[in-house]
XYZ file of C-alpha atoms in Angstrom:
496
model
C -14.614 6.861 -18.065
C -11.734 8.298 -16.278
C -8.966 8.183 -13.783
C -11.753 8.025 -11.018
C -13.407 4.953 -12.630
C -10.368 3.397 -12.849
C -8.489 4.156 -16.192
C -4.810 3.979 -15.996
C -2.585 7.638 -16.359
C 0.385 7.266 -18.348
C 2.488 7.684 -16.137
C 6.426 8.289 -15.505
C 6.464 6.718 -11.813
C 10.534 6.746 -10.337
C 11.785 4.631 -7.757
C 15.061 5.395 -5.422
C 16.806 2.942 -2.986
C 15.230 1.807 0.115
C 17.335 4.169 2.670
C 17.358 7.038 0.213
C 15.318 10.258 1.191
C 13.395 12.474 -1.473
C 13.095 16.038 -1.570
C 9.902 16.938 -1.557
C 7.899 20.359 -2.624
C 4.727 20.370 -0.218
C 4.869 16.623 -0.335
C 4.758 16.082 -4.411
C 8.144 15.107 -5.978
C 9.797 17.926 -8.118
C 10.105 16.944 -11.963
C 12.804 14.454 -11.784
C 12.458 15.617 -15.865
C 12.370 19.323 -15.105
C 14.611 22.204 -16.495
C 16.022 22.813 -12.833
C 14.722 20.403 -10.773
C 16.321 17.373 -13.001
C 19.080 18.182 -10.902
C 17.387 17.017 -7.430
C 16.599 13.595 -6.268
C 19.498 12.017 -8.909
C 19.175 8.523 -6.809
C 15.833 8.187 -8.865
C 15.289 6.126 -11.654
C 12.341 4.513 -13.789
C 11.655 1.146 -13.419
C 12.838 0.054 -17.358
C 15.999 1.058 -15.740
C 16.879 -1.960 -12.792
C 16.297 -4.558 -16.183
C 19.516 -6.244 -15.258
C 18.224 -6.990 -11.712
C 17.637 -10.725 -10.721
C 15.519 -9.485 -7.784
C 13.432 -6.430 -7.267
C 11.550 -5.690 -4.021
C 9.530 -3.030 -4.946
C 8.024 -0.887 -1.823
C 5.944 1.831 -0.850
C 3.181 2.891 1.061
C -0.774 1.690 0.770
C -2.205 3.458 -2.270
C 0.938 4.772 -3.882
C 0.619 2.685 -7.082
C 2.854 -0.662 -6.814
C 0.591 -2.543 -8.439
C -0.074 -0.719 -11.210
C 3.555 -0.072 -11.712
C 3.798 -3.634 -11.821
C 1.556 -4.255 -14.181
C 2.746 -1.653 -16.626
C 6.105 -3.270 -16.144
C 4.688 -6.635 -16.840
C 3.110 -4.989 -20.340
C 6.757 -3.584 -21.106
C 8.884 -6.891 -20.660
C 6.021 -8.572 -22.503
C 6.356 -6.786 -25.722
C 10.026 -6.909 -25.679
C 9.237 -10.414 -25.819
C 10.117 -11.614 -22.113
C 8.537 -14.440 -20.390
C 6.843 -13.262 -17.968
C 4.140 -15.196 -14.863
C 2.525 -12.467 -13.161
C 0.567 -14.004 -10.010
C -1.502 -12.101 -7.187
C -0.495 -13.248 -4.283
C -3.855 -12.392 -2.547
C -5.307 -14.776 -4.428
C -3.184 -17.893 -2.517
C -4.888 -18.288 0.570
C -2.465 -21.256 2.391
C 1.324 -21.534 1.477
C 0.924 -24.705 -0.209
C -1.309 -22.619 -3.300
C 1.408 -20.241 -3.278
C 3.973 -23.464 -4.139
C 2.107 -24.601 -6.434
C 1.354 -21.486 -8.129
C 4.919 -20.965 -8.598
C 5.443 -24.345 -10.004
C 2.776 -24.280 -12.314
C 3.845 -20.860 -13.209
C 7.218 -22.503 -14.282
C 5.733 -25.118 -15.701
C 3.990 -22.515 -18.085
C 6.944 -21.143 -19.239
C 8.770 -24.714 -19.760
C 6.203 -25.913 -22.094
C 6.627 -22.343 -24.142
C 10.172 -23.964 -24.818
C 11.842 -21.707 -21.740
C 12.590 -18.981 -23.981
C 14.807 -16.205 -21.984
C 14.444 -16.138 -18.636
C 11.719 -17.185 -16.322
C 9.987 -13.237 -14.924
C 7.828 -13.936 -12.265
C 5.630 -10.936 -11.048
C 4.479 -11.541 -7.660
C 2.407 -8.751 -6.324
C 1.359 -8.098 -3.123
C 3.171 -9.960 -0.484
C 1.498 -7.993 2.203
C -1.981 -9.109 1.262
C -2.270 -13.162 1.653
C -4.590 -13.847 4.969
C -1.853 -16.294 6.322
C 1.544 -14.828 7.865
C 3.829 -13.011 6.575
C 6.555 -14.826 7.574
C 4.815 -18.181 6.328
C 4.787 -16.634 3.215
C 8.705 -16.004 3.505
C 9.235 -19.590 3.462
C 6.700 -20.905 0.925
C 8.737 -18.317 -1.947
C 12.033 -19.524 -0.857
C 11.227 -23.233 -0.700
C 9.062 -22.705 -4.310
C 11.662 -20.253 -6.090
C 14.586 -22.324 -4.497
C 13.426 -25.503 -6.716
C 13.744 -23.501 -10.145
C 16.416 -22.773 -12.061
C 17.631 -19.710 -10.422
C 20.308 -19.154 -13.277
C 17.262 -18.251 -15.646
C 14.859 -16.501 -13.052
C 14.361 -13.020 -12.378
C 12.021 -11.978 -9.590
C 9.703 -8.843 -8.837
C 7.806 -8.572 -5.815
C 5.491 -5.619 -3.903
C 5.321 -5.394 -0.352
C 4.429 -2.562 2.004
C 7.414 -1.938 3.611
C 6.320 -2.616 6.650
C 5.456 -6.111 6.001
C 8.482 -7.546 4.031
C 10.469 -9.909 5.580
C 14.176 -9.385 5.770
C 15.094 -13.194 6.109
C 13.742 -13.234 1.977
C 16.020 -10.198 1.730
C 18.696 -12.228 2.604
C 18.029 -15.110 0.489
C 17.901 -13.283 -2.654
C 21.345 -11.835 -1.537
C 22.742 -15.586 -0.829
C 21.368 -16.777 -4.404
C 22.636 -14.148 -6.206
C 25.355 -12.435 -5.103
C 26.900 -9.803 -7.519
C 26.742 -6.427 -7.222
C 23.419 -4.735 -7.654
C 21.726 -8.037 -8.720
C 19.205 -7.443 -5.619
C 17.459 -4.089 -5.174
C 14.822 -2.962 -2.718
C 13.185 -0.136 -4.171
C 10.601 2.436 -2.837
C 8.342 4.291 -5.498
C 8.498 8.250 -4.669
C 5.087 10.298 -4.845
C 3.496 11.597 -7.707
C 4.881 14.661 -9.610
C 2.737 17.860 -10.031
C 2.132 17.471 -13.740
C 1.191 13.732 -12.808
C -1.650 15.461 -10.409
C -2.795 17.236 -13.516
C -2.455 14.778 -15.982
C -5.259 12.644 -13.763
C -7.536 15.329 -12.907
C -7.643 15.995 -16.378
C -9.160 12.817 -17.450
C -12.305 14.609 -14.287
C -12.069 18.474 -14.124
C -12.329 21.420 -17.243
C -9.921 22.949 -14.873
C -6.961 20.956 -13.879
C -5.085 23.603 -12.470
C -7.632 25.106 -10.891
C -8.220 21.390 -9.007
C -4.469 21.602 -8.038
C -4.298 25.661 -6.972
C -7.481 24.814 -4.930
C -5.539 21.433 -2.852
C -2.648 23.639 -2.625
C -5.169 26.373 -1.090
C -6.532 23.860 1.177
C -3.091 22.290 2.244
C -4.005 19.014 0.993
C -1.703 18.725 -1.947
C 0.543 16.386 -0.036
C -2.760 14.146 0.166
C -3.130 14.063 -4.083
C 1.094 12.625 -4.296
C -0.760 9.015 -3.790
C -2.446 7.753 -6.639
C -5.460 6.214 -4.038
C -6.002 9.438 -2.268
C -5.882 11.471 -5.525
C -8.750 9.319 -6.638
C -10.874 9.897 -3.651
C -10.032 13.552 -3.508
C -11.583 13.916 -7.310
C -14.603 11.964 -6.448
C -14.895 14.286 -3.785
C -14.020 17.651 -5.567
C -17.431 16.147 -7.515
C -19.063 17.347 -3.807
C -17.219 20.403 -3.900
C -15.224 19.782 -0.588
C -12.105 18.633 -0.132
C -11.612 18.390 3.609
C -8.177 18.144 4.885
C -8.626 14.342 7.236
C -7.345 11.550 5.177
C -10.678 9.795 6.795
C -12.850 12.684 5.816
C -11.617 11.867 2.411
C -11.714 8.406 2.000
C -15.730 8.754 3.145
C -16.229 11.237 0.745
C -14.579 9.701 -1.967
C -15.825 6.118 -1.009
C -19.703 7.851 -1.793
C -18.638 9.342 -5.156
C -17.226 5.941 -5.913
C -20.070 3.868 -4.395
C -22.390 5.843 -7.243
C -20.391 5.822 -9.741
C -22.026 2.521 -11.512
C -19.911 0.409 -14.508
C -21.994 0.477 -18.221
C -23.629 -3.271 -17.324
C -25.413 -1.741 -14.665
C -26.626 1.176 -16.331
C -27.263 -1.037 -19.263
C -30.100 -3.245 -17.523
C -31.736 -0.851 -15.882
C -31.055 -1.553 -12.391
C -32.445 0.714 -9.895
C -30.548 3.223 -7.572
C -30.980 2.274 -4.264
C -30.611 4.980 -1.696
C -26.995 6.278 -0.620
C -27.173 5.078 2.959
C -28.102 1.466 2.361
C -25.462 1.433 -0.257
C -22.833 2.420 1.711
C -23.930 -0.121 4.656
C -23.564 -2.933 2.232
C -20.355 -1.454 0.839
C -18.948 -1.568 4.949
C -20.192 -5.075 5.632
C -19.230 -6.547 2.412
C -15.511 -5.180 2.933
C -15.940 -6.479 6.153
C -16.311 -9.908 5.212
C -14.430 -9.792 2.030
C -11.092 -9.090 3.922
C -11.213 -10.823 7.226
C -12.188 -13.644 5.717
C -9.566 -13.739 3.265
C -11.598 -13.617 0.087
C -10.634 -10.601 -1.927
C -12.937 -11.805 -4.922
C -16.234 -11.488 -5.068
C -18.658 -12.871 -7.133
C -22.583 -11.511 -7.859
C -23.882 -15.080 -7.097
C -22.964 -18.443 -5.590
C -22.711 -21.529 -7.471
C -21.742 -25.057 -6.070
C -19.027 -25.673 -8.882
C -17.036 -22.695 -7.693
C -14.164 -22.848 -6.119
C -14.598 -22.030 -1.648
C -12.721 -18.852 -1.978
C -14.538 -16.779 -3.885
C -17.383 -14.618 -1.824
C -20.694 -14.351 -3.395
C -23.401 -11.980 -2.301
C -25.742 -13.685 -2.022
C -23.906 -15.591 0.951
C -23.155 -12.062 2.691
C -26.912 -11.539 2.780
C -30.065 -12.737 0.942
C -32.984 -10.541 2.212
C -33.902 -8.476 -1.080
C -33.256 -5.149 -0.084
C -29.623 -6.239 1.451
C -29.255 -8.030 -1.541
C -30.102 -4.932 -3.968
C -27.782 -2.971 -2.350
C -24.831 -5.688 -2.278
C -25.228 -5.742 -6.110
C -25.212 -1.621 -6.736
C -21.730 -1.916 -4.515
C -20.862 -4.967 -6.733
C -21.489 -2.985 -9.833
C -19.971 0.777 -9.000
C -16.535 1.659 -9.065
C -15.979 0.416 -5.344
C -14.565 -2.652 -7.279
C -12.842 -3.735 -10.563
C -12.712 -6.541 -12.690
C -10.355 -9.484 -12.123
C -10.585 -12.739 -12.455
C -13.500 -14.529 -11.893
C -15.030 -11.740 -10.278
C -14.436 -8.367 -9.058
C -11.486 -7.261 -6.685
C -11.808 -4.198 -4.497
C -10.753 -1.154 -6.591
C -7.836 -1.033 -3.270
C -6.911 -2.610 -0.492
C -7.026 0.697 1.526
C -10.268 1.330 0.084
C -11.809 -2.239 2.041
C -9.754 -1.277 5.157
C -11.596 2.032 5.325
C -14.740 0.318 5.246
C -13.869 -2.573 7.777
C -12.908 0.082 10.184
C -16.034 2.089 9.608
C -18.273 -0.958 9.913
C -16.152 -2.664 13.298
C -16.243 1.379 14.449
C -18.853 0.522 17.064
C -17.846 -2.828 18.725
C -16.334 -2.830 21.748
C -12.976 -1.967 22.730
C -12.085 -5.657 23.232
C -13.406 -7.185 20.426
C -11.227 -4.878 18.491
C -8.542 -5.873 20.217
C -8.808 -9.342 19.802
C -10.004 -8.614 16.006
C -6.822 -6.979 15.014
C -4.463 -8.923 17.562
C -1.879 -11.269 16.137
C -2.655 -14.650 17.896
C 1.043 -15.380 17.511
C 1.843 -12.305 19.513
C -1.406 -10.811 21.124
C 0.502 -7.645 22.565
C 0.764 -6.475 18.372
C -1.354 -6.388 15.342
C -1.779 -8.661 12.934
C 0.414 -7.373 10.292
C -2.099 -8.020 7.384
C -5.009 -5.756 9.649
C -2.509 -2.786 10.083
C -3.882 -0.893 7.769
C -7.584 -1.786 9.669
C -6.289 -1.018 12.482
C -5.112 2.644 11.627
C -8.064 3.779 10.275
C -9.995 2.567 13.454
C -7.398 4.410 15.515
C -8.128 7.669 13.609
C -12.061 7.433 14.118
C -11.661 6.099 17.994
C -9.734 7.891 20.121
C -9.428 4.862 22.938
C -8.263 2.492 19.560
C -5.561 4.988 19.132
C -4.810 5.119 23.013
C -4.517 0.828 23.039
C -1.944 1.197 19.717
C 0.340 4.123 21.519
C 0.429 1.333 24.238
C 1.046 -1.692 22.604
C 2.158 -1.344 18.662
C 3.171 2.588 18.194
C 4.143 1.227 15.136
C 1.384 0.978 13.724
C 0.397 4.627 13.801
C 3.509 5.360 12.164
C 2.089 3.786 9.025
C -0.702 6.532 9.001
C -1.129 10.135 8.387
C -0.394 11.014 11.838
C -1.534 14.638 10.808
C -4.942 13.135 11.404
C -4.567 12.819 14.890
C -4.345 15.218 18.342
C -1.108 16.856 18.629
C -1.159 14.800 22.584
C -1.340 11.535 20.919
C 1.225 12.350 18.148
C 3.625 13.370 21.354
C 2.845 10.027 23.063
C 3.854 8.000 19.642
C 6.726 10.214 19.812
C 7.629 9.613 23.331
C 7.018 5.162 22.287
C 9.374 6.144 19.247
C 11.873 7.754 20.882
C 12.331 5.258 23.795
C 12.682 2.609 21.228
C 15.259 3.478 19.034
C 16.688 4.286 22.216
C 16.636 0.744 23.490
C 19.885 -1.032 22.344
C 17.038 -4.301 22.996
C 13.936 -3.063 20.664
C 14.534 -2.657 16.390
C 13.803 0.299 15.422
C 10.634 1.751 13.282
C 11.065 0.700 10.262
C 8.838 2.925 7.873
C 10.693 6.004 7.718
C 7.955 7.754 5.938
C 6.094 8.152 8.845
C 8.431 10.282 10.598
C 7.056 13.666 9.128
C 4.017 12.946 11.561
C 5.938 13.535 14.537
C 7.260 16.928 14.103
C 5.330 19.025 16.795
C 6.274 21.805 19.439
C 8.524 19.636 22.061
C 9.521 16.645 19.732
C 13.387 18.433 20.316
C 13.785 18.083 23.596
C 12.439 14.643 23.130
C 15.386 13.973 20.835
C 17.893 15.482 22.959
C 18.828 12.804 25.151
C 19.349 10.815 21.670
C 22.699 13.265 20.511
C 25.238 13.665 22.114
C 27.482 16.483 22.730
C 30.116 15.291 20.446
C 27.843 14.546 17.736
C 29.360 15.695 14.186
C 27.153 17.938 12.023
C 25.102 16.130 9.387
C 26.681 16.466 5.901
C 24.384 18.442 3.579
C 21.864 15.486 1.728
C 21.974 13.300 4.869
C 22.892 12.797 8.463
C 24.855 9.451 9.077
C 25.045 6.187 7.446
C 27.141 3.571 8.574
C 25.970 0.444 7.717
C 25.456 -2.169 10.441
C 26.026 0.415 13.041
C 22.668 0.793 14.970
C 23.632 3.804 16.972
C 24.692 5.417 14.030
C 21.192 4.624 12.677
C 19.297 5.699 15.487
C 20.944 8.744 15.563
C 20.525 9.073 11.519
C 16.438 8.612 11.959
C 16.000 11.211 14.369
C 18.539 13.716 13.132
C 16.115 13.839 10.314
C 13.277 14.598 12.456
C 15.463 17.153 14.395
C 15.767 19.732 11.864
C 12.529 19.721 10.955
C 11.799 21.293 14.399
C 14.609 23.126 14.591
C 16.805 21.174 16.866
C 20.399 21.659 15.483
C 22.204 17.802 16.411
């Protein structure tokens, strides 16, 4: 085995404040343990560390690790003899499961004799197929009924999918100092890059000299893209596209079979069926809302579980269903197996809707609550479709700019990088429209003319930006929007 197949690194991971910014050395987070560089990024800390915390929102972007930072954390409290429910949310598909999930989960600890407090884990609020929003409400009304005196709460989320109004009821509930955090998880350290490839490569270092070489380091900082850029170092390339990569990596992980497999003697079918049954199994895996998936189907089970053999029954299809069901495309848990991540199914959704029309995309990924945007829980869909069609990139810089700033923006044409630019900059202009809210996709923008994009944005009498930072006064939004793009300013060379 190894990190590719899914074995877990140990890990330090750190975590900063929501508004904080990281330095950053070629996109990989100095040694917050180093001799020297101990002294940067001081806002950091591990997770062990927010213990007193009655609520933790714990952030970041797709691939970065949350849930296995939950997890470990879930491990740690455990043996120090916490309490502690830890539910997948994308397993709750209506938010009456989720209230009753909760409930049970409390009943749980009740009958243990409520020793400590009540820890409930909830991970992955951006990936139930219902709304966000309806979500929201279903943890309030379920976490409102417990005894919030004894309950401590952890929660992932994309960033770009949380909902402030839970923000706020955390904040109401309990209001001391510090009690509530919202945390973001900071990128992978370089000795974390070659602790992983380790577990692949003879030559770790030679793996990381050779991304550095090929100006993809930035790429191995996630934990989901350093996977996929091993299984692809396995083909000797490592091509700088974040899609190029996630194919690649998606066929070293599509042959890379678990021991049952190998065990009964299954055959190999060939590379191009299994990767069509890998695409059309995501497919209907995640806009269906059933992230488990099961090898067969069997009247006693319960609805949402997918079984192959209801994707497709022909023997061939079938063959190659189970070689996707069996390689390292997915991992065990629960009843079945899970996709090995989210982004990973995405990927594969967008590579198999890659040929519909343009408006069947559209009203694929539109929310029906608010057709002009995307669904928030097909965001990630829809940015990988935008990076492989250039007229699904030209509908998002139209309608939901927004979007794009969720992706590696260094994958597209420096023209439609200005023209989410141009969106970007006439929002946070608008004293009407909020602005972006992932600042992490910022660094995508910089480009020859972003500056005199900016310009109309500071003023004259604009102070200079204090080393570390460039404004921050809280609840002034023309302070903010000044704050975001000062940021993005210097990179180009604009002086604000």
């Amino acid at each position: 085995m190894g990190f590719v197949a899914g074995d877990r690194v140990a890990w330090s991971r750190w975590w900063g404040p929501e508004k904080a910014v990281n330095t950053l050395f070629s996109g990989v987070l100095p040694d917050p343990q180093g001799e020297y560089t101990k002294f940067l990024n001081r806002h950091l800390r591990q997770l062990k560390d927010y213990g007193a915390c009655r609520a933790l929102v714990l952030m970041g972007d797709p691939g970065m690790g949350k849930s296995s930072e939950l997890g470990a954390e879930v491990d740690r409290r455990r043996q120090a003899g916490e309490h502690v429910e830890h539910l997948l949310l994308r397993n709750f598909h209506t938010p009456g499961e989720v209230r009753d999930g909760v409930r049970d989960a409390d009943a749980r600890w009740r009958s243990a004799g409520s020793p400590g407090d009540l820890v409930l884990a909830l991970d992955g609020f951006d990936e139930p197929s219902f709304a966000a929003s309806s979500l929201a409400s279903a943890l309030e009304d379920a976490l409102g009924r417990l005894n919030r005196s004894r309950l401590r709460v952890l929660i992932t989320s994309r960033g770009s999918v949380w909902q402030e109004p839970l923000t706020k009821t955390f904040n109401r509930w309990w209001p001391d100092e510090n009690a509530n955090c919202k945390l973001v998880l900071a990128p992978l350290t370089e000795r974390d890059i070659r602790q992983a490839a380790a577990t692949e490569v003879d030559d770790a270092d030679g793996f990381v000299a050779s991304l550095r070489a090929s100006s993809v380091l930035l790429m191995a900082a996630a934990p989901i893209t350093l996977r996929l850029l091993l299984a692809a170092h396995r083909q000797q390339s490592t091509p700088p596209e974040r899609h190029c990569i996630y194919a690649l990596g998606v066929q070293g992980l599509v042959t890379e079979f678990n021991a049952g497999r190998v065990e009964r003697g299954q055959g190999d079918p060939p590379l191009a069926r299994r990767l069509k049954a890998a695409r059309r199994l995501a497919a209907v895996s995640l806009l269906s809302g059933r992230p488990e998936v099961v090898r067969r189907f069997d009247p006693l089970q319960r609805d949402m579980l997918l079984a192959l053999d209801r994707v497709d029954d022909s023997e061939e299809d079938l063959k190659a269903l189970d070689a996707v069901f069996d390689s390292a495309l997915l991992t065990d848990g629960g009843k079945g197996r899970q996709w090995m991540h989210r982004s990973v199914q995405e990927f594969l959704t967008a590579q198999q809707c890659e040929e519909l029309p343009l408006t069947s995309v559209r009203n694929l990924l539109a929310d029906p609550a608010h057709p002009e945007r995307v669904l928030p829980q097909l965001a990630g869909t829809a940015m990988w479709l935008a990076a492989l069609r250039a007229e699904v990139a030209a509908w998002l810089v139209d309608t939901d700019p927004e979007v794009l700033m969720q992706a590696d923006l260094q994958d597209f044409t420096d023209h439609v990088r200005a023209q989410v630019a141009e969106k970007i900059v006439a929002r946070l202009a608008s004293a009407s429209a909020p602005a972006p809210r992932l600042r992490s996709g910022y660094a995508g923008l910089l480009l020859q003319g972003l500056a005199s994009q900016l310009a109309p944005l500071l003023g004259s009498d604009e102070p200079l930006a204090p080393a570390g930072g460039c404004f921050d006064h809280p609840g002034d939004r023309t302070a903010g929007t000044r704050r975001t793009s000062c940021g993005s300013a210097r990179g180009v060379g604009l002086r604000p």
